């Protein structure tokens, strides 16, 4: 059956599960293990801005363990400068082919035009080796680096492969071309990016120019993958980590913004004896969909850890934290005033603490974000306790040890309602502070109204508190 797709679709290619959304393959997993973060086609204009595709056609044919997708899209801001015809096939044997036929519609300058493959750093950094086939046909081995690499992670190569400890074999090759791979954590992205120029090797693209690119991903497993059941997210609070402290949180009026982490990381000598090192967190530079911005928050931990490796005595200031990119776009990001910003800021507070940052400046001025930051300001200087959540799951959570007791923060990272069960064994009830979208009388959520702060008490049954979080809701429990 062929269908026209306007929203996200969950697909299978043999043992591989993935999400198809906005013309991209996202979160490719075997069981619960992420093996590739994304595969997509991108154009970077002369100023590095990536115009988003305008789709003229998206057709999907799916089976239980295979799929086929055909897309047609144009790219450009003022007018279309490039057209792509994209064919994606996912087979029952675990092979996925992503092919792009491109045509230049008008002369323009491009830093890069090609297919990108992202490897998620959360699951690979410092624990996974890989091998590549180099430009001359030789094979070399390396490791996905734990600290943020100021240099390329891999030079010109036609394929990259790795095998996990539990027997998952992953191979990704570019047909008739060469990849390079950079550490995107330099720019606030929690991934390693394999990118290619082929066949568009010149910055000057001319009208009528055509090219083809094709990437083949092959995945095999030693045993049938196990997938977690679709049940409420369970959250258990661990012991307080005295080294993970909520940093000083400054308002936007105190911002003296600096460049992203790549600046100090690639020019380390002037910072080795510095009293304070500042870098910005602006993760909207490469991609800026909701998934990308929410997933990239975890990169703060390796960024700060890397900074400590070459400037161990410096205070770490993250300034500015913003949804806006370094290169101005026609309008401010509308998510600044949406529930998304509140959930995003709450998650950042957690990872700033886990990273050991000393201070941070949030330049997010919407009502949802401001309410979250007001409550977070009450936790400054307090240690947090980790929780049992999957960093790639729909819910994030952390706990803060306050003088009068524990506060458990719950964050819905998605556009869907999410069921949560929190283990609170020593309590009969919990005070709940909910920051969520106002609900209109007819039960329809308003897309533009401000946050509702709802305070209530909920019972704890058999040591567990169950509740449902609204999209991008932030909820604070006091047992």
XYZ file of C-alpha atoms in Angstrom:
479
model
C 0.000 0.000 0.000
C 1.335 3.452 -0.965
C 0.494 6.394 1.282
C 1.229 10.106 1.362
C 2.976 10.989 4.620
C 2.666 14.296 6.468
C 3.780 13.217 9.951
C 6.258 10.828 11.550
C 6.071 7.132 10.690
C 7.601 4.198 12.535
C 9.208 1.767 10.073
C 11.134 -1.518 10.041
C 13.949 -2.848 7.875
C 14.514 -6.341 9.214
C 16.030 -5.928 12.698
C 16.221 -2.131 12.359
C 13.481 0.109 13.754
C 13.456 3.767 12.771
C 11.410 6.936 12.523
C 10.787 8.622 9.171
C 10.079 12.324 9.632
C 10.628 15.516 7.614
C 12.323 13.552 4.848
C 14.890 12.037 7.223
C 15.564 8.628 8.717
C 15.917 9.159 12.476
C 16.801 7.063 15.515
C 17.773 3.843 13.760
C 17.762 1.177 16.463
C 18.210 -2.541 16.942
C 16.147 -3.409 19.974
C 16.632 -0.449 22.302
C 20.178 0.293 21.073
C 20.622 3.276 18.768
C 23.028 2.407 15.943
C 22.673 5.507 13.732
C 21.109 8.819 14.748
C 20.065 10.114 11.305
C 20.460 9.836 7.555
C 19.404 12.862 5.519
C 20.262 15.138 2.594
C 21.430 18.685 3.319
C 22.605 21.833 1.572
C 24.828 24.339 3.368
C 24.789 27.713 1.652
C 27.784 30.066 1.485
C 27.086 31.352 5.024
C 26.580 27.748 6.245
C 22.812 28.241 6.594
C 20.923 25.026 5.714
C 17.684 25.799 3.817
C 15.012 23.301 4.774
C 13.448 21.163 2.025
C 10.059 22.075 0.599
C 8.489 18.737 -0.274
C 6.464 18.373 -3.438
C 6.014 14.618 -2.990
C 6.400 12.080 -0.199
C 5.158 8.557 -0.899
C 5.649 5.621 1.442
C 5.057 1.936 0.792
C 5.495 -0.234 3.868
C 5.429 -3.873 4.864
C 5.900 -5.394 8.315
C 9.692 -5.589 7.907
C 10.503 -3.425 4.871
C 9.615 -0.114 3.256
C 10.138 2.107 0.231
C 9.981 5.913 0.112
C 9.986 8.311 -2.834
C 10.360 12.063 -2.309
C 10.774 15.184 -4.372
C 11.850 18.474 -2.791
C 13.263 21.908 -3.563
C 15.682 23.989 -1.475
C 16.296 27.723 -1.144
C 15.196 30.801 0.787
C 14.104 33.524 -1.634
C 13.697 31.107 -4.535
C 14.407 27.452 -5.235
C 18.024 26.787 -6.167
C 18.144 22.975 -5.988
C 15.799 20.036 -6.564
C 16.212 16.509 -5.219
C 14.598 13.204 -6.126
C 15.153 10.856 -3.186
C 14.570 7.115 -3.108
C 14.921 5.167 0.140
C 14.541 1.400 0.413
C 14.639 -0.624 3.618
C 14.918 -4.391 3.203
C 13.964 -7.278 5.456
C 17.654 -8.272 5.584
C 18.579 -5.059 7.428
C 19.902 -3.186 4.377
C 18.835 0.433 3.864
C 19.705 2.384 0.708
C 19.353 6.179 0.565
C 19.789 7.603 -2.970
C 19.578 11.243 -4.045
C 19.418 12.508 -7.630
C 19.990 16.257 -7.588
C 19.645 19.116 -10.050
C 20.864 22.691 -9.611
C 18.015 25.071 -10.540
C 19.968 28.325 -10.235
C 23.588 29.324 -9.709
C 24.523 29.499 -6.017
C 27.411 28.959 -3.613
C 27.402 25.955 -1.300
C 29.811 24.959 1.447
C 28.473 21.395 1.282
C 25.763 19.609 -0.653
C 25.196 15.967 0.140
C 23.986 13.099 2.257
C 24.862 13.184 5.952
C 24.985 10.278 8.399
C 24.886 11.099 12.108
C 26.205 8.667 14.725
C 24.830 9.462 18.181
C 27.611 10.273 20.632
C 25.597 9.286 23.721
C 25.761 5.594 22.807
C 29.205 5.513 21.150
C 31.578 8.037 22.749
C 34.582 6.458 24.440
C 33.189 2.943 24.308
C 32.961 1.915 20.650
C 35.759 1.269 18.160
C 35.197 1.487 14.414
C 37.062 0.743 11.202
C 37.095 2.712 7.963
C 38.128 1.999 4.390
C 40.439 4.865 3.497
C 40.713 6.694 0.185
C 43.589 4.427 -0.907
C 41.689 1.241 0.011
C 43.584 0.568 3.232
C 41.728 -0.146 6.467
C 42.335 1.692 9.724
C 40.769 1.484 13.160
C 39.877 4.172 15.645
C 37.418 4.952 18.437
C 34.547 7.388 18.729
C 36.262 9.885 21.063
C 35.024 10.498 24.591
C 36.310 14.071 24.724
C 35.238 16.507 22.021
C 37.781 16.292 19.214
C 38.981 19.610 17.773
C 40.057 17.725 14.646
C 38.178 15.495 12.233
C 37.278 12.126 13.735
C 37.900 10.403 10.385
C 39.479 11.667 7.176
C 38.416 10.639 3.665
C 36.824 7.189 3.707
C 34.321 5.244 1.642
C 32.836 3.193 4.470
C 32.667 2.945 8.248
C 31.786 -0.167 10.223
C 31.600 -1.228 13.841
C 30.378 -4.177 15.904
C 28.852 -3.820 19.347
C 29.628 -6.037 22.318
C 26.253 -7.741 21.931
C 26.866 -8.743 18.316
C 25.233 -5.993 16.259
C 27.240 -5.359 13.092
C 26.820 -1.952 11.410
C 28.337 -0.921 8.082
C 27.723 2.344 6.227
C 29.287 3.036 2.827
C 29.061 5.795 0.259
C 28.762 4.543 -3.308
C 31.258 6.273 -5.639
C 32.420 8.865 -3.157
C 34.178 9.652 0.097
C 33.011 10.707 3.542
C 34.748 12.798 6.161
C 33.552 12.735 9.773
C 33.581 15.611 12.260
C 32.786 15.828 15.953
C 29.586 17.864 15.946
C 29.760 18.293 19.710
C 31.966 21.294 18.900
C 28.776 22.986 17.708
C 26.356 21.785 20.376
C 25.172 18.662 18.518
C 25.315 15.298 20.285
C 26.635 13.352 17.298
C 29.489 12.612 14.943
C 28.632 13.681 11.394
C 29.809 11.814 8.301
C 29.439 14.241 5.391
C 30.344 14.300 1.717
C 30.896 16.817 -1.056
C 30.720 14.289 -3.884
C 29.791 14.939 -6.633
C 29.369 18.659 -5.822
C 33.054 19.310 -5.093
C 33.085 23.014 -6.019
C 31.469 25.780 -3.953
C 30.148 27.263 -7.202
C 27.133 25.230 -8.276
C 25.793 26.100 -11.719
C 22.314 25.853 -13.163
C 21.715 22.539 -14.892
C 24.387 20.653 -12.940
C 23.262 17.166 -11.911
C 24.611 14.547 -9.557
C 23.798 11.310 -7.768
C 24.702 10.144 -4.270
C 23.875 6.848 -2.618
C 24.516 5.544 0.891
C 24.080 1.890 1.870
C 23.609 0.900 5.513
C 23.857 -2.816 6.360
C 22.930 -4.161 9.790
C 23.074 -7.728 11.088
C 22.495 -9.104 14.569
C 23.732 -12.128 16.461
C 20.391 -12.613 18.226
C 16.810 -11.383 17.763
C 16.569 -7.838 19.201
C 14.571 -7.282 22.371
C 12.326 -4.227 22.451
C 10.992 -2.670 25.644
C 7.260 -3.041 26.149
C 5.009 -0.038 25.630
C 4.447 0.715 29.286
C 4.555 3.856 31.432
C 8.037 5.275 31.913
C 9.280 4.132 35.325
C 11.407 6.537 37.327
C 13.493 5.668 40.360
C 15.596 8.311 42.093
C 19.208 7.440 42.859
C 21.610 8.788 45.460
C 22.476 12.476 45.417
C 25.644 13.305 43.466
C 27.435 15.987 45.487
C 29.564 16.892 42.454
C 26.517 17.620 40.286
C 25.281 20.993 41.500
C 22.789 23.344 39.865
C 24.938 26.282 38.669
C 24.330 29.989 39.019
C 21.580 30.968 36.560
C 21.798 34.481 35.149
C 19.083 36.384 33.236
C 19.488 37.416 29.622
C 20.242 40.995 30.689
C 23.591 39.748 32.039
C 24.570 37.962 28.841
C 27.930 38.615 27.216
C 27.541 35.918 24.577
C 30.485 34.018 23.194
C 31.016 31.614 20.313
C 30.083 27.936 20.470
C 32.389 25.372 22.080
C 34.460 24.928 18.911
C 36.113 28.320 19.545
C 37.945 27.486 22.804
C 38.320 23.810 21.900
C 40.173 24.590 18.662
C 42.283 27.351 20.222
C 43.178 25.947 23.631
C 46.420 27.693 24.573
C 44.911 31.105 25.489
C 42.448 29.374 27.830
C 44.734 27.058 29.793
C 45.377 29.568 32.608
C 42.160 31.578 32.242
C 39.999 32.366 35.277
C 36.792 31.851 33.281
C 36.132 30.181 29.946
C 32.861 31.047 28.228
C 31.160 29.307 25.350
C 27.644 29.448 23.966
C 25.048 26.734 23.512
C 23.264 27.405 20.209
C 22.315 23.969 18.868
C 20.101 25.282 16.038
C 22.988 25.886 13.656
C 22.821 22.618 11.698
C 19.272 21.349 12.170
C 16.574 22.963 14.248
C 13.627 20.576 14.415
C 12.203 19.759 17.852
C 13.909 16.363 18.024
C 17.345 17.802 17.267
C 17.153 20.604 19.809
C 15.865 18.351 22.572
C 18.356 15.530 21.943
C 21.374 17.855 21.791
C 21.089 18.986 25.421
C 23.188 16.032 26.628
C 26.243 17.403 24.786
C 26.864 19.859 27.622
C 28.451 17.055 29.665
C 31.263 16.159 27.216
C 31.765 19.825 26.319
C 32.453 20.821 29.932
C 34.510 17.667 30.555
C 36.661 18.496 27.540
C 37.099 22.071 28.743
C 38.283 20.794 32.141
C 40.915 18.681 30.354
C 42.762 21.766 29.045
C 41.602 24.487 31.472
C 41.227 22.608 34.772
C 41.302 25.709 36.973
C 38.843 27.833 35.026
C 35.261 28.588 35.883
C 32.931 27.377 33.139
C 30.284 29.848 31.962
C 27.761 28.788 29.302
C 26.565 32.004 27.637
C 24.327 32.341 25.760
C 21.876 29.446 25.896
C 19.464 30.174 23.085
C 17.168 28.645 20.501
C 18.386 31.187 17.972
C 21.210 30.259 15.569
C 24.449 32.166 15.154
C 23.334 33.248 11.664
C 20.167 35.397 11.908
C 17.047 33.999 10.275
C 14.075 36.008 8.978
C 12.140 35.728 12.255
C 12.750 34.763 15.868
C 12.118 31.135 16.756
C 8.447 30.829 17.720
C 9.297 28.069 20.191
C 10.725 30.706 22.544
C 7.161 31.383 23.726
C 5.894 27.793 23.484
C 5.807 24.916 26.004
C 8.781 23.412 24.154
C 11.054 26.128 25.564
C 10.076 25.323 29.144
C 10.845 21.621 28.731
C 14.080 22.427 26.904
C 15.276 24.793 29.642
C 14.406 22.317 32.411
C 16.421 19.632 30.671
C 19.362 21.987 30.236
C 19.381 22.748 33.979
C 19.819 19.018 34.619
C 22.718 18.615 32.207
C 24.449 21.804 33.324
C 24.515 20.278 36.816
C 25.713 16.887 35.585
C 28.394 18.633 33.526
C 29.683 20.643 36.472
C 29.218 24.048 34.833
C 29.657 26.989 37.221
C 27.233 29.485 35.697
C 24.882 29.844 32.763
C 22.895 32.542 30.988
C 19.542 31.680 29.415
C 18.406 33.934 26.561
C 14.962 32.371 26.227
C 12.289 34.895 27.104
C 8.932 33.132 26.703
C 6.541 32.641 29.621
C 6.996 28.859 29.799
C 10.782 29.119 29.916
C 10.703 31.971 32.407
C 8.420 30.075 34.799
C 10.691 27.023 34.663
C 13.783 29.153 35.247
C 12.131 30.918 38.210
C 11.611 27.532 39.861
C 15.078 26.338 38.848
C 16.600 29.430 40.478
C 15.357 28.092 43.826
C 17.644 25.063 43.365
C 20.906 26.927 42.622
C 23.813 25.466 44.562
C 21.921 22.298 45.430
C 23.137 18.833 44.340
C 20.982 16.727 42.075
C 20.263 13.018 42.096
C 20.200 11.013 38.871
C 17.194 8.949 37.870
C 16.704 5.716 35.975
C 15.453 7.309 32.743
C 16.725 6.452 29.273
C 18.316 9.648 27.845
C 16.745 8.747 24.486
C 13.304 8.083 25.953
C 10.266 10.376 25.902
C 10.689 11.511 29.529
C 13.607 13.092 31.323
C 13.824 13.443 35.092
C 16.111 14.490 37.894
C 15.807 15.170 41.610
C 17.145 18.063 43.676
C 17.919 17.741 47.379
C 16.440 20.863 49.008
C 16.793 21.744 52.718
C 13.171 20.743 53.306
C 13.216 17.592 51.191
C 13.467 16.137 47.717
C 12.078 17.724 44.550
C 11.596 15.408 41.570
C 11.480 17.150 38.200
C 9.674 15.381 35.340
C 9.997 16.620 31.753
C 7.938 15.489 28.778
C 10.239 15.823 25.752
C 7.535 15.079 23.186
C 4.378 16.354 21.509
C 2.397 13.417 22.923
C 0.881 12.706 26.326
C 3.235 10.432 28.285
C 2.406 8.085 31.172
C 4.857 8.093 34.069
C 5.254 6.009 37.225
C 7.518 7.437 39.934
C 8.807 5.290 42.794
C 8.148 7.133 46.087
C 8.268 4.337 48.633
C 8.258 6.461 51.809
C 5.350 8.746 50.947
C 1.575 8.558 51.136
C 1.065 11.565 48.861
C 3.017 14.104 46.845
C 2.546 17.796 46.193
C 2.599 18.378 42.453
C 3.430 21.610 40.622
C 2.607 21.339 36.916
C 3.695 23.802 34.231
C 1.711 23.041 31.116
C -0.313 24.494 28.261
C -3.626 26.008 29.309
C -6.539 23.714 28.535
C -9.489 25.470 26.930
C -13.023 24.810 28.241
C -13.899 22.529 25.359
C -10.835 20.410 26.104
C -8.835 21.774 23.183
C -5.317 22.907 24.015
C -4.470 26.402 22.889
C -1.328 26.716 20.796
C -0.703 30.323 21.794
C -1.825 30.770 25.390
C 0.608 31.015 28.276
C 1.479 28.446 30.909
C -0.857 27.240 33.592
C 0.846 26.520 36.915
C -1.309 23.919 38.629
C -0.685 22.894 42.222
C -2.331 19.742 43.510
C -1.797 16.736 45.754
C -1.763 13.216 44.352
C -1.884 9.941 46.289
C 0.957 7.431 46.299
C -0.266 3.826 46.005
C 2.019 0.959 47.023
C 5.053 3.228 46.806
C 4.248 4.490 43.307
C 2.776 7.702 41.939
C 1.211 7.481 38.490
C 0.414 10.469 36.318
C 0.193 11.553 32.689
C 2.262 14.461 31.435
C 0.880 16.731 28.733
C 3.063 17.588 25.709
C 6.237 19.378 26.844
C 4.911 19.603 30.387
C 7.308 20.188 33.271
C 6.149 18.746 36.582
C 7.787 19.051 40.016
C 6.933 16.516 42.727
C 7.477 17.058 46.443
C 6.968 13.745 48.307
